Tab-separated table of C-alpha atoms in Angstrom:
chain	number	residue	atom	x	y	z
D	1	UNK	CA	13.826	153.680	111.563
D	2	UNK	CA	13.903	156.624	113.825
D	3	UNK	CA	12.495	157.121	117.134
D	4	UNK	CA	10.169	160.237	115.198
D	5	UNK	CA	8.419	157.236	113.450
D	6	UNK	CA	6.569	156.133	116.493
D	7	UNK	CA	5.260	159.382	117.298
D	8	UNK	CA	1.811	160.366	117.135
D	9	UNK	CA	0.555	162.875	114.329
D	10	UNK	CA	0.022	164.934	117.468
D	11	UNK	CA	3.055	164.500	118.814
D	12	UNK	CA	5.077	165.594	115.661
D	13	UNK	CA	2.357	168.656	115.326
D	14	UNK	CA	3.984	169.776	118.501
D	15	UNK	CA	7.686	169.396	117.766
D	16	UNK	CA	6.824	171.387	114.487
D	17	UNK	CA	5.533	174.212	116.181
D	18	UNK	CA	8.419	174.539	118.706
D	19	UNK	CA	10.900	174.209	115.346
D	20	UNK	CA	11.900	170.414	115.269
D	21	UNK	CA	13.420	169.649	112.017
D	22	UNK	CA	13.605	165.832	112.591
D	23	UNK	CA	9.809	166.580	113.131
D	24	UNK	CA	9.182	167.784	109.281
D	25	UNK	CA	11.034	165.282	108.083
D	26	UNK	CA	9.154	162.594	109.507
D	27	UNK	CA	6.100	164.409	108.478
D	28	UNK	CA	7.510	165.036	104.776
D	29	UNK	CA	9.070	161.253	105.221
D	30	UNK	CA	5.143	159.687	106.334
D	31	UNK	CA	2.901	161.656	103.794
D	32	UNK	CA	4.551	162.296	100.937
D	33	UNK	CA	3.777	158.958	98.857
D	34	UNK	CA	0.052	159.633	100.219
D	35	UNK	CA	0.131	163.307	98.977
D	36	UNK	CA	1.844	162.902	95.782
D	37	UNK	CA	-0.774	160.004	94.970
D	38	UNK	CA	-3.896	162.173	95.867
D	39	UNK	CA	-2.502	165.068	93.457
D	40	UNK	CA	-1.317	162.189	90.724
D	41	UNK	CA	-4.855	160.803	90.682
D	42	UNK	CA	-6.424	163.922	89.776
D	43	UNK	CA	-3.950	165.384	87.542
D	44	UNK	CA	-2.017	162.969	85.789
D	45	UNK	CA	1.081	165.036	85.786
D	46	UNK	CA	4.199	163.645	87.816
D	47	UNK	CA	5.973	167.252	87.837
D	48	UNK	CA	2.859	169.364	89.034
D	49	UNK	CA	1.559	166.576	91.496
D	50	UNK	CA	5.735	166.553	93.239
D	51	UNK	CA	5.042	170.600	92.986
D	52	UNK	CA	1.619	170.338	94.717
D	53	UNK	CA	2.990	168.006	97.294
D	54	UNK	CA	6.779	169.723	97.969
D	55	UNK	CA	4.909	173.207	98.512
D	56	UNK	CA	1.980	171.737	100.526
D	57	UNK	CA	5.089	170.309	103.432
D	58	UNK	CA	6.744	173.510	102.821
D	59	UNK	CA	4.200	175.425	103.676
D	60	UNK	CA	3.513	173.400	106.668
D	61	UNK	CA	7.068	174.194	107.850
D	62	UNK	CA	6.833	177.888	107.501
D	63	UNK	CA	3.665	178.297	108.868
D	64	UNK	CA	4.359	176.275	111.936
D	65	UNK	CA	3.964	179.214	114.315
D	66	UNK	CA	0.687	180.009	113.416
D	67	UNK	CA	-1.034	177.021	111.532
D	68	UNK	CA	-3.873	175.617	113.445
D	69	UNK	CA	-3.798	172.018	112.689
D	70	UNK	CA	-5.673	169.318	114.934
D	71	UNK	CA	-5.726	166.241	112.312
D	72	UNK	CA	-2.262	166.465	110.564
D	73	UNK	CA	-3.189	164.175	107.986
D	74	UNK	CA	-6.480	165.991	107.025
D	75	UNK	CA	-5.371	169.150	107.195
D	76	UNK	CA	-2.494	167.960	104.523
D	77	UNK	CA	-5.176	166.468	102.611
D	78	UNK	CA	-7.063	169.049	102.527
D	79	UNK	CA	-4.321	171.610	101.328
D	80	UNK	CA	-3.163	169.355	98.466
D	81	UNK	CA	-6.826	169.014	97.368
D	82	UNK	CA	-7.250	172.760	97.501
D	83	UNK	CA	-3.483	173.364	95.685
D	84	UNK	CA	-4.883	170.634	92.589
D	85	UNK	CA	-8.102	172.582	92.703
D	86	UNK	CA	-6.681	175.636	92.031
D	87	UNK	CA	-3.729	174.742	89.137
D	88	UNK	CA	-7.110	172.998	87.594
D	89	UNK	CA	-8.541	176.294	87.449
D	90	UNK	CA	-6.006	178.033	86.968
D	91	UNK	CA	-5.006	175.849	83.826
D	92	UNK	CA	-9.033	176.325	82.475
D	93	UNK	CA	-8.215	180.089	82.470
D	94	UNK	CA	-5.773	179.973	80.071
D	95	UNK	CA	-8.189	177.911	77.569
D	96	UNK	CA	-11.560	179.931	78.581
D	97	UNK	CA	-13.488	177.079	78.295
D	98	UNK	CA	-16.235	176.825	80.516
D	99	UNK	CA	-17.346	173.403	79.652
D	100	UNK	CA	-13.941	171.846	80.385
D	101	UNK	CA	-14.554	173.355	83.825
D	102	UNK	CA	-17.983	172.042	84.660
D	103	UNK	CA	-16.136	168.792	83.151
D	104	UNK	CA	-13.331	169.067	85.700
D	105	UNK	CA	-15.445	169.622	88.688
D	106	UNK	CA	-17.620	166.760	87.817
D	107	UNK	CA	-14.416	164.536	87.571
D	108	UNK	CA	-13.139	165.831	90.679
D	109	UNK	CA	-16.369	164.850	92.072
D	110	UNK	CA	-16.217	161.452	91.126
D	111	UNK	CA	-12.802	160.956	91.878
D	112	UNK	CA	-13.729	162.350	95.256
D	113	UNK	CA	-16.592	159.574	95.763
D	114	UNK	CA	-14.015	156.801	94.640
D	115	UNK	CA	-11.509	158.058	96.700
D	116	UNK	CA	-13.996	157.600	99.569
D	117	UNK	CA	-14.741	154.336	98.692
D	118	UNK	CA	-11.050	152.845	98.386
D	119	UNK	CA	-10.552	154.702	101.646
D	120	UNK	CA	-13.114	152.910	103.390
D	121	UNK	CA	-12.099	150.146	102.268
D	122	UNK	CA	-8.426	149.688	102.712
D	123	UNK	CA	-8.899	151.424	106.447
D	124	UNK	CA	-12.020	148.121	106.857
D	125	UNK	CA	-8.753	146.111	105.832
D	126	UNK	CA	-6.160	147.967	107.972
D	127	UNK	CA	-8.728	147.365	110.703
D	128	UNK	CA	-9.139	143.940	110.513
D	129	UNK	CA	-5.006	143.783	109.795
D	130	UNK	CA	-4.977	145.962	113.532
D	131	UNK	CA	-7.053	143.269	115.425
D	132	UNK	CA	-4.808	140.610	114.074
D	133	UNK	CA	-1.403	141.750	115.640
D	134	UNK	CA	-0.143	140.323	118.927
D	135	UNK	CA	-2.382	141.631	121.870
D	136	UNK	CA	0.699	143.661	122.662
D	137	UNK	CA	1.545	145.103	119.587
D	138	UNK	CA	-2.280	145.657	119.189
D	139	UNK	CA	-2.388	147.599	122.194
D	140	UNK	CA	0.310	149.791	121.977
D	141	UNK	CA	-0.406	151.102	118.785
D	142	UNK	CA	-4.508	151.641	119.495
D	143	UNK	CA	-3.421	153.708	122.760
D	144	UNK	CA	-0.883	155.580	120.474
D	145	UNK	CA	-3.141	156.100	117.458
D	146	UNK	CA	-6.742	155.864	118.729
D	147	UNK	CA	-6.077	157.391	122.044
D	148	UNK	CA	-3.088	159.422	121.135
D	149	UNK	CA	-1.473	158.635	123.905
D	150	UNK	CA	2.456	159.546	123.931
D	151	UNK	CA	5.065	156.324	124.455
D	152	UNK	CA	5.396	157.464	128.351
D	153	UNK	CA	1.831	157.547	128.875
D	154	UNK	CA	1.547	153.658	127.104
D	155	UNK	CA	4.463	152.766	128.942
D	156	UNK	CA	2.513	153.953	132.745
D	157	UNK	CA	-0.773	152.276	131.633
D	158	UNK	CA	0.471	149.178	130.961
D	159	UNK	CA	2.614	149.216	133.533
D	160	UNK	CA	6.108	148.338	130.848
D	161	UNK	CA	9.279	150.515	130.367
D	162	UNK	CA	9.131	152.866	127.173
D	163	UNK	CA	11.331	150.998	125.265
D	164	UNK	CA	9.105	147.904	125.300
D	165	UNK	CA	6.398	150.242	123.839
D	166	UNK	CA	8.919	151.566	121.533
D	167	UNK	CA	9.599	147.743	120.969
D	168	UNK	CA	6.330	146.641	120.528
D	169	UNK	CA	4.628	149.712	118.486
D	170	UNK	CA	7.874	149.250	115.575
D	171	UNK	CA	6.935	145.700	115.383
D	172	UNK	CA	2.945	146.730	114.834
D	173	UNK	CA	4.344	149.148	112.465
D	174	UNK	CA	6.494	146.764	110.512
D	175	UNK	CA	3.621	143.958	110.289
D	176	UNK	CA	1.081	146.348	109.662
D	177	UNK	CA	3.370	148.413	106.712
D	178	UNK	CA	4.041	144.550	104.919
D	179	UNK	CA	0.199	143.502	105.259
D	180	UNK	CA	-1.314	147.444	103.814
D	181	UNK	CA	1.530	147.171	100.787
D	182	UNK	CA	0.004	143.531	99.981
D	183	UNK	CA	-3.343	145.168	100.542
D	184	UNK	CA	-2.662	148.593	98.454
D	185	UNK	CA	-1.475	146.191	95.793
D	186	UNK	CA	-4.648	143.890	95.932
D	187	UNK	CA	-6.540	147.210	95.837
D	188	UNK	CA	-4.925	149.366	93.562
């Protein structure tokens, strides 16, 4: 695991605008799965949905200069959303059929209100899964995710050296990544 993995979305939206590489791969290394699922779901097409997903972290890394992001994750979302949006549409042009693309927004739609639901529900479970973990680990990763605070400023607040939040946030990590994957798979 490398240190990049306990930084904050913030944190890594930072490094990729000054030009850190370890930075986008972390990124690419932390979303992908997520990415590639949301364009899977909606297109049903392995090659188009690693497309969607390879060009929507590409374009995060060549834009880094200038992209305004504040919530990495739903700004990544949001752009792979927009990419399946738009080879849907594109792909109704070629067959000029208008019902298939009332058909495809209404399907988007839905998949948009079950996507919502799951959501909700697996972050309910994640919750609960958070409030479980040793008061330490607990801590250290709600000031780092919640608060967004970086491993020095966990480290001064709870009055611990960094490594022991660097300690105690890859065990909350670790526990929390075996309990979702037994979770995604009750889910899912």
């Amino acid at each position: 695991m490398s240190a990049y993995s306990t930084y904050t979305d913030q944190e890594l939206t930072a490094l990729l605008k000054s030009g850190d590489e370890y930075a986008f791969t972390e990124v690419y290394n932390r979303y992908w799965r997520v990415l590639y699922a949301l364009a899977y779901n909606r297109l049903r097409d392995t090659q188009s949905a690693e497309d969607i997903v390879h060009d929507v972290l590409v374009s995060i890394w060549k834009n880094r200069a200038t992209a305004e992001v504040e919530h990495l994750n739903a700004y990544l979302a949001r752009a792979t959303k927009y990419m399946v949006f738009h080879v849907i549409k594109r792909a109704q042009k070629f067959s000029h059929d208008e019902h298939a693309m009332d058909n495809a927004e209404l399907v988007i739609d839905q998949e948009d209100i079950e996507d919502r639901l799951h959501y909700k529900r697996l972050l309910e479970m994640v919750n609960t899964e958070v409030e479980m973990l040793p008061e330490k680990c607990r801590l250290v990763f709600k000031y780092s995710r919640e608060e967004q605070l970086s491993v020095k400023e966990i480290a001064e607040k709870m009055n611990v050296s960094t490594s022991t939040v660097e300690n105690q946030m890859n065990k909350a990590l670790n526990i929390l990544r075996k309990n979702v994957k037994n979770i995604h798979l009750i889910l899912f």
